[in-house]
């Protein structure tokens, strides 16, 4: 029970800013339409404001603008059709048909189409035809415009907070999958490694949300002067998110080969699961250091330890799949180093130095089990 209350409070805190935005936008929309423009009952103004804000959480500015245009267009179209041919079931059908066609022709996505059609139906079924033509259309434009001003200028969400909330579950899932795989390798249990692969496959959804949060944060910082000060802290996430996605894909390949190595009864040196465990430590340290806004020095060091241990595993003797695990460890570590802000050439050099390849030409290969040999 306590856990549920804690979770509820956490969700409440997360939604507080949106609630304040919606309340401010609705009040301002009514004030502008009623007091400044003289509309007697401008209820579509606060409706449009709340729809635009509530439907655009985590979305980019273009999609939010689509919602505003969709609401306004649907209301205007509904007003116009009712004014010309009256109300009724046939008119409602015609209104929805035209609203969807108009939104589709404009190149809008699902939010624009849905809001345009539903707003037209609302006008046709729940409002009277009294008043000047297009007044409700203007109310909707006022409300949508106020919503955009609130979310980008007056009271923008903190993009750094949004990104951290999206990054946290993604990186925790990544870490957990690596820890599970390390345990499975240590026990030579292919089912545990297989479950870790599935866990990382499921984590792709959290990484997609992380990527969407990055896109939203870029626009938020660009259009919200109050959030310009967060640009430096955001840079770590923005520059590292793509490389983390690459690392996740490489780790999934790594773990599938680890599973095959166990199933084929290949030799699994003790240092191989240690290497995978270090990869998990590196991702966890990266999450913590990014969250604090620190330079991810610890993550880099732990990632390079993973490379060093994988090299020792290769020298101890591994089979074909084990060699692929070592090679994928190198690639994954290079991705992690780049996620911490290191350029490609420097990341490659550090990986080669950690293995002990300083001065060796690129592409050199030697067979497993022989002194100093590792896959390229």
Tab-separated table of C-alpha atoms in Angstrom, residues 6 29 55 61 72 74 79 102 122 136 205 219 234 236 245 261 309 315 328 330 342-343 365 368 374:
chain	number	residue	atom	x	y	z
A	6	UNK	CA	4.595	6.606	-3.188
A	29	UNK	CA	-7.449	31.843	-23.266
A	55	UNK	CA	-2.086	16.005	-26.268
A	61	UNK	CA	6.308	21.586	-31.727
A	72	UNK	CA	-9.569	25.325	-35.221
A	74	UNK	CA	-12.741	21.406	-37.467
A	79	UNK	CA	-19.678	26.307	-38.257
A	102	UNK	CA	-8.987	18.618	-45.500
A	122	UNK	CA	-18.608	18.820	-31.369
A	136	UNK	CA	-15.798	29.836	-32.593
A	205	UNK	CA	10.727	0.892	-26.437
A	219	UNK	CA	12.818	22.287	-29.752
A	234	UNK	CA	21.416	18.640	-22.188
A	236	UNK	CA	25.533	15.097	-22.861
A	245	UNK	CA	21.234	2.993	-29.257
A	261	UNK	CA	28.649	-20.354	-26.988
A	309	UNK	CA	38.924	-8.376	-19.475
A	315	UNK	CA	43.916	-15.163	-24.720
A	328	UNK	CA	31.291	-7.152	-30.030
A	330	UNK	CA	35.183	-3.921	-28.391
A	342	UNK	CA	34.976	11.022	-27.195
A	343	UNK	CA	35.564	11.270	-30.935
A	365	UNK	CA	43.863	-11.317	-36.797
A	368	UNK	CA	42.077	-18.051	-30.617
A	374	UNK	CA	42.338	-11.378	-30.526
